[in-house]
mmCIF file of C-alpha atoms in Angstrom:
data_model
loop_
_atom_site.group_PDB
_atom_site.id
_atom_site.type_symbol
_atom_site.label_atom_id
_atom_site.label_comp_id
_atom_site.label_asym_id
_atom_site.label_seq_id
_atom_site.Cartn_x
_atom_site.Cartn_y
_atom_site.Cartn_z
ATOM 1 C CA ASN G 21 16.345 -10.341 -24.560
ATOM 2 C CA ARG G 22 12.583 -11.865 -23.719
ATOM 3 C CA TYR G 23 11.590 -15.265 -23.955
ATOM 4 C CA GLU G 24 7.710 -15.654 -23.101
ATOM 5 C CA LEU G 25 5.231 -18.190 -23.377
ATOM 6 C CA THR G 26 1.512 -17.163 -22.974
ATOM 7 C CA PHE G 27 -1.845 -19.585 -23.002
ATOM 8 C CA VAL G 28 -5.137 -17.791 -22.856
ATOM 9 C CA GLU G 29 -8.444 -19.816 -22.426
ATOM 10 C CA PRO G 30 -11.265 -17.497 -23.038
ATOM 11 C CA TRP G 31 -14.097 -19.899 -21.902
ATOM 12 C CA THR G 32 -12.530 -21.920 -18.638
ATOM 13 C CA PHE G 33 -14.806 -24.701 -17.180
ATOM 14 C CA SER G 34 -17.683 -23.772 -19.685
ATOM 15 C CA THR G 35 -18.150 -20.389 -17.819
ATOM 16 C CA PRO G 36 -17.395 -16.711 -19.300
ATOM 17 C CA THR G 37 -14.028 -16.761 -17.327
ATOM 18 C CA ARG G 38 -10.879 -15.854 -19.210
ATOM 19 C CA THR G 39 -7.673 -17.688 -17.932
ATOM 20 C CA THR G 40 -4.216 -16.297 -18.977
ATOM 21 C CA PHE G 41 -1.046 -18.099 -17.984
ATOM 22 C CA ARG G 42 2.189 -16.413 -18.780
ATOM 23 C CA ALA G 43 5.852 -17.858 -18.210
ATOM 24 C CA PHE G 44 8.737 -15.326 -18.982
ATOM 25 C CA ARG G 45 12.345 -14.677 -18.746
ATOM 26 C CA ASP G 46 13.300 -10.797 -19.232
ATOM 27 C CA ASN G 47 16.650 -9.170 -19.562
ATOM 28 C CA LEU G 48 15.806 -5.805 -17.921
ATOM 29 C CA GLU G 49 18.702 -3.693 -19.197
ATOM 30 C CA GLU G 50 16.795 -0.446 -18.129
ATOM 31 C CA GLN G 51 17.035 -1.880 -14.589
ATOM 32 C CA ASP G 52 20.830 -2.058 -14.307
ATOM 33 C CA ASP G 53 20.996 -5.383 -16.432
ATOM 34 C CA THR G 54 18.616 -7.295 -14.316
ATOM 35 C CA LEU G 55 17.302 -10.740 -15.111
ATOM 36 C CA THR G 56 13.967 -11.790 -14.039
ATOM 37 C CA THR G 57 12.200 -15.143 -14.408
ATOM 38 C CA GLY G 58 8.756 -15.760 -13.469
ATOM 39 C CA ALA G 59 5.077 -16.709 -14.241
ATOM 40 C CA LEU G 60 1.594 -15.315 -13.783
ATOM 41 C CA ILE G 61 -1.802 -16.539 -13.705
ATOM 42 C CA ASN G 62 -4.943 -14.177 -14.016
ATOM 43 C CA LEU G 63 -8.611 -15.115 -13.950
ATOM 44 C CA SER G 64 -10.941 -12.417 -15.277
ATOM 45 C CA GLN G 65 -14.620 -12.386 -15.793
ATOM 46 C CA SER G 66 -16.878 -9.860 -17.636
ATOM 47 C CA ILE G 67 -19.935 -8.347 -15.353
ATOM 48 C CA TYR G 68 -22.649 -6.960 -17.596
ATOM 49 C CA THR G 69 -21.532 -5.317 -20.781
ATOM 50 C CA HIS G 70 -18.675 -2.818 -19.815
ATOM 51 C CA ASN G 71 -17.195 -4.221 -16.678
ATOM 52 C CA ARG G 72 -14.678 -6.757 -15.838
ATOM 53 C CA VAL G 73 -13.219 -8.094 -12.664
ATOM 54 C CA SER G 74 -10.030 -10.128 -12.290
ATOM 55 C CA LEU G 75 -7.705 -11.868 -9.948
ATOM 56 C CA GLN G 76 -3.961 -12.593 -10.462
ATOM 57 C CA TYR G 77 -1.016 -14.158 -8.773
ATOM 58 C CA ARG G 78 2.726 -13.797 -10.000
ATOM 59 C CA TYR G 79 6.042 -15.047 -8.930
ATOM 60 C CA GLN G 80 9.379 -13.690 -9.824
ATOM 61 C CA GLU G 81 12.996 -14.367 -9.143
ATOM 62 C CA PHE G 82 15.582 -11.619 -9.841
ATOM 63 C CA SER G 83 19.464 -11.694 -10.671
ATOM 64 C CA VAL G 84 22.139 -9.822 -11.849
ATOM 65 C CA GLY G 85 23.028 -10.123 -15.470
ATOM 66 C CA GLY G 86 26.221 -10.520 -17.295
ATOM 67 C CA GLY G 87 27.075 -6.929 -17.625
ATOM 68 C CA ILE G 88 27.889 -6.413 -13.713
ATOM 69 C CA LYS G 89 30.467 -8.613 -11.926
ATOM 70 C CA ASP G 90 30.685 -9.260 -7.989
ATOM 71 C CA VAL G 91 27.425 -7.336 -7.205
ATOM 72 C CA LYS G 92 24.518 -8.816 -5.465
ATOM 73 C CA ILE G 93 20.945 -8.172 -6.736
ATOM 74 C CA GLU G 94 20.312 -6.616 -3.322
ATOM 75 C CA ASP G 95 23.074 -4.065 -3.802
ATOM 76 C CA LEU G 96 21.027 -2.592 -6.808
ATOM 77 C CA GLY G 97 17.908 -2.188 -4.348
ATOM 78 C CA ILE G 98 16.195 -5.147 -5.647
ATOM 79 C CA GLN G 99 14.915 -8.067 -3.626
ATOM 80 C CA PRO G 100 15.827 -11.288 -5.116
ATOM 81 C CA THR G 101 12.070 -12.703 -4.969
ATOM 82 C CA LEU G 102 8.596 -11.496 -5.481
ATOM 83 C CA SER G 103 5.258 -13.305 -4.818
ATOM 84 C CA ALA G 104 2.171 -11.079 -5.165
ATOM 85 C CA VAL G 105 -1.720 -11.520 -5.197
ATOM 86 C CA GLY G 106 -3.872 -8.794 -6.822
ATOM 87 C CA ALA G 107 -7.238 -7.708 -7.845
ATOM 88 C CA ALA G 108 -8.663 -5.389 -10.274
ATOM 89 C CA PHE G 109 -12.051 -3.756 -11.399
ATOM 90 C CA LEU G 110 -12.123 -2.271 -15.202
ATOM 91 C CA ARG G 111 -14.950 -0.551 -16.796
ATOM 92 C CA ASP G 112 -14.340 0.308 -20.604
ATOM 93 C CA THR G 113 -17.179 2.214 -22.377
ATOM 94 C CA ARG G 114 -14.811 3.389 -25.290
ATOM 95 C CA ASP G 115 -16.015 3.433 -28.835
ATOM 96 C CA ASN G 116 -12.774 1.753 -30.222
ATOM 97 C CA LEU G 117 -9.992 0.060 -28.657
ATOM 98 C CA PHE G 118 -6.942 1.466 -30.632
ATOM 99 C CA ALA G 119 -8.232 4.735 -31.624
ATOM 100 C CA PRO G 120 -11.087 5.756 -29.303
ATOM 101 C CA SER G 121 -13.253 9.014 -29.808
ATOM 102 C CA ARG G 122 -15.642 8.818 -27.081
ATOM 103 C CA GLY G 123 -16.237 7.139 -23.932
ATOM 104 C CA TRP G 124 -14.403 6.367 -20.464
ATOM 105 C CA TYR G 125 -11.516 3.826 -19.360
ATOM 106 C CA ASN G 126 -11.545 3.358 -15.578
ATOM 107 C CA GLU G 127 -9.457 0.739 -13.745
ATOM 108 C CA VAL G 128 -8.624 0.265 -10.091
ATOM 109 C CA ARG G 129 -5.974 -2.371 -9.176
ATOM 110 C CA LEU G 130 -4.761 -3.523 -5.548
ATOM 111 C CA GLU G 131 -1.587 -5.806 -5.133
ATOM 112 C CA VAL G 132 -0.307 -7.374 -2.123
ATOM 113 C CA ALA G 133 3.327 -8.696 -2.184
ATOM 114 C CA GLY G 134 4.945 -10.770 0.730
ATOM 115 C CA GLY G 135 3.618 -11.689 3.882
ATOM 116 C CA ALA G 136 1.342 -14.798 3.777
ATOM 117 C CA VAL G 137 2.205 -15.287 -0.052
ATOM 118 C CA GLY G 138 5.864 -15.361 0.641
ATOM 119 C CA ALA G 139 8.998 -14.094 -0.898
ATOM 120 C CA LYS G 140 11.226 -11.245 0.185
ATOM 121 C CA THR G 141 9.423 -8.224 -1.324
ATOM 122 C CA ARG G 142 6.555 -7.040 0.616
ATOM 123 C CA PHE G 143 4.303 -3.959 -0.275
ATOM 124 C CA THR G 144 0.764 -3.066 -0.572
ATOM 125 C CA ARG G 145 -0.031 -1.069 -3.693
ATOM 126 C CA LEU G 146 -3.259 0.839 -5.027
ATOM 127 C CA THR G 147 -3.339 2.324 -8.436
ATOM 128 C CA THR G 148 -6.080 4.038 -10.589
ATOM 129 C CA ASP G 149 -6.043 4.613 -14.254
ATOM 130 C CA SER G 150 -8.975 7.191 -15.675
ATOM 131 C CA ARG G 151 -9.222 8.196 -19.347
ATOM 132 C CA TYR G 152 -11.733 10.099 -20.897
ATOM 133 C CA TYR G 153 -12.411 10.686 -24.731
ATOM 134 C CA ARG G 154 -14.914 13.058 -26.753
ATOM 135 C CA ARG G 155 -15.149 14.981 -29.965
ATOM 136 C CA PRO G 156 -15.492 18.534 -29.143
ATOM 137 C CA VAL G 157 -15.765 19.652 -32.892
ATOM 138 C CA GLY G 158 -15.835 17.624 -36.198
ATOM 139 C CA ASP G 159 -13.135 14.837 -36.055
ATOM 140 C CA ILE G 160 -10.742 16.473 -33.301
ATOM 141 C CA VAL G 161 -10.773 14.271 -30.367
ATOM 142 C CA PHE G 162 -10.123 15.294 -26.729
ATOM 143 C CA ALA G 163 -8.228 12.846 -24.715
ATOM 144 C CA SER G 164 -7.495 13.000 -21.166
ATOM 145 C CA GLN G 165 -5.654 10.675 -18.383
ATOM 146 C CA LEU G 166 -5.297 10.647 -14.681
ATOM 147 C CA ARG G 167 -3.061 8.086 -12.943
ATOM 148 C CA LEU G 168 -2.793 7.763 -9.168
ATOM 149 C CA GLY G 169 -0.847 5.340 -7.163
ATOM 150 C CA VAL G 170 0.636 4.661 -3.714
ATOM 151 C CA SER G 171 2.841 1.897 -2.228
ATOM 152 C CA SER G 172 2.996 1.279 1.576
ATOM 153 C CA ARG G 173 5.036 -1.012 3.764
ATOM 154 C CA ARG G 174 5.846 -1.378 7.421
ATOM 155 C CA ALA G 175 9.155 0.222 8.451
ATOM 156 C CA ASP G 176 10.341 -3.298 9.826
ATOM 157 C CA LEU G 177 10.052 -5.197 6.527
ATOM 158 C CA SER G 178 12.233 -5.440 3.357
ATOM 159 C CA PRO G 179 12.105 -2.407 1.135
ATOM 160 C CA ILE G 180 10.101 -2.498 -2.152
ATOM 161 C CA SER G 181 11.983 -3.761 -4.823
ATOM 162 C CA SER G 182 13.321 -1.074 -7.299
ATOM 163 C CA THR G 183 11.686 -2.756 -10.273
ATOM 164 C CA GLU G 184 8.241 -2.368 -8.433
ATOM 165 C CA ARG G 185 8.441 1.225 -7.643
ATOM 166 C CA PHE G 186 6.701 3.874 -9.664
ATOM 167 C CA ARG G 187 8.356 5.581 -12.500
ATOM 168 C CA LEU G 188 7.844 8.575 -14.610
ATOM 169 C CA GLY G 189 9.057 10.488 -17.578
ATOM 170 C CA GLY G 190 9.077 9.845 -21.385
ATOM 171 C CA SER G 191 6.686 9.422 -24.447
ATOM 172 C CA THR G 192 4.112 7.232 -22.582
ATOM 173 C CA SER G 193 3.920 9.208 -19.434
ATOM 174 C CA VAL G 194 5.349 12.836 -19.093
ATOM 175 C CA ARG G 195 6.459 13.743 -22.499
ATOM 176 C CA GLY G 196 9.377 16.291 -22.837
ATOM 177 C CA TYR G 197 11.401 14.592 -20.124
ATOM 178 C CA PRO G 198 13.922 11.583 -20.529
ATOM 179 C CA GLU G 199 12.453 8.047 -19.909
ATOM 180 C CA ARG G 200 12.226 7.536 -15.986
ATOM 181 C CA SER G 201 13.730 10.969 -14.935
ATOM 182 C CA LEU G 202 11.043 12.694 -12.838
ATOM 183 C CA GLY G 203 11.309 12.601 -9.091
ATOM 184 C CA LYS G 204 14.214 12.474 -6.476
ATOM 185 C CA PRO G 205 16.989 9.884 -6.898
ATOM 186 C CA ASP G 206 17.100 7.086 -4.455
ATOM 187 C CA LEU G 207 20.129 5.644 -2.679
ATOM 188 C CA PHE G 208 20.923 3.694 -5.993
ATOM 189 C CA GLY G 209 20.530 6.672 -8.164
ATOM 190 C CA HIS G 210 16.944 5.422 -9.764
ATOM 191 C CA PHE G 211 14.308 8.056 -10.057
ATOM 192 C CA ARG G 212 11.493 5.969 -8.645
ATOM 193 C CA GLY G 213 9.106 6.690 -5.746
ATOM 194 C CA ASP G 214 6.241 5.198 -3.692
ATOM 195 C CA LEU G 215 3.649 7.876 -4.554
ATOM 196 C CA LEU G 216 2.579 8.444 -8.076
ATOM 197 C CA PHE G 217 0.624 11.434 -9.869
ATOM 198 C CA GLN G 218 0.279 11.870 -13.588
ATOM 199 C CA GLY G 219 -2.147 13.826 -15.538
ATOM 200 C CA ASN G 220 -2.510 14.360 -19.421
ATOM 201 C CA ALA G 221 -4.705 16.325 -21.695
ATOM 202 C CA GLU G 222 -4.382 16.053 -25.500
ATOM 203 C CA LEU G 223 -6.068 17.322 -28.506
ATOM 204 C CA ARG G 224 -5.955 14.935 -31.519
ATOM 205 C CA ILE G 225 -6.419 16.800 -34.850
ATOM 206 C CA PRO G 226 -6.353 14.438 -37.992
ATOM 207 C CA ILE G 227 -4.730 15.624 -41.325
ATOM 208 C CA LYS G 228 -5.266 12.741 -43.821
ATOM 209 C CA GLY G 229 -5.377 9.023 -43.355
ATOM 210 C CA ILE G 230 -3.447 7.864 -40.284
ATOM 211 C CA VAL G 231 -1.538 11.039 -40.357
ATOM 212 C CA GLY G 232 -2.475 13.624 -37.524
ATOM 213 C CA MET G 233 -0.950 16.037 -35.094
ATOM 214 C CA ALA G 234 -1.720 16.704 -31.384
ATOM 215 C CA TYR G 235 -1.405 19.628 -28.916
ATOM 216 C CA PHE G 236 -0.840 18.104 -25.356
ATOM 217 C CA LEU G 237 -0.233 18.974 -21.514
ATOM 218 C CA ALA G 238 1.464 16.538 -19.401
ATOM 219 C CA VAL G 239 2.210 16.882 -15.675
ATOM 220 C CA GLY G 240 3.385 14.445 -13.140
ATOM 221 C CA ASN G 241 5.666 13.568 -9.986
ATOM 222 C CA LEU G 242 6.659 10.912 -7.667
#
């Protein structure tokens, strides 16, 4: 179950600054029936034609859902609260948002949780996402993606919440493996990690209309 309220103002204070506010309550059954309630605010602005920078703050509280009795949220490897600030840089030169055939998509994102911004979860996380599209022959599209990520923390601080660690496997990352199944299981049986590597390459061949086929290669690990 998900309850969400989102407000977007594309022209804040008569400037080309997009403000997004989101309040939500999610039942994350994939995370051992974990409930999360929180909100985030994001400010982003375009720079020149294809570039965008953004700043974000989010706060979340976690609890155990009704499917688990007499268990604390910490027993699942999840800290009860999260407060994080982040910054991102995005450059997007794709010719189409939904079905690109040429161009680049590059994103670098840094997020810091805990410390001066409070809450139990503490980490520093850096992620990159780079995608490339081109047409080598006719209408055939070559698409590739490389995702890298690292989360770090001091040994004397609280561990990274399970919900904030990297996950791989499944149709949207490394196909041919069950959802979130790559890597070594932690103490709670979760296949999640603090280092991320994912690479994808794909040939998309149209057949007729929206019907097509694809040959793909996907690699990744945590």
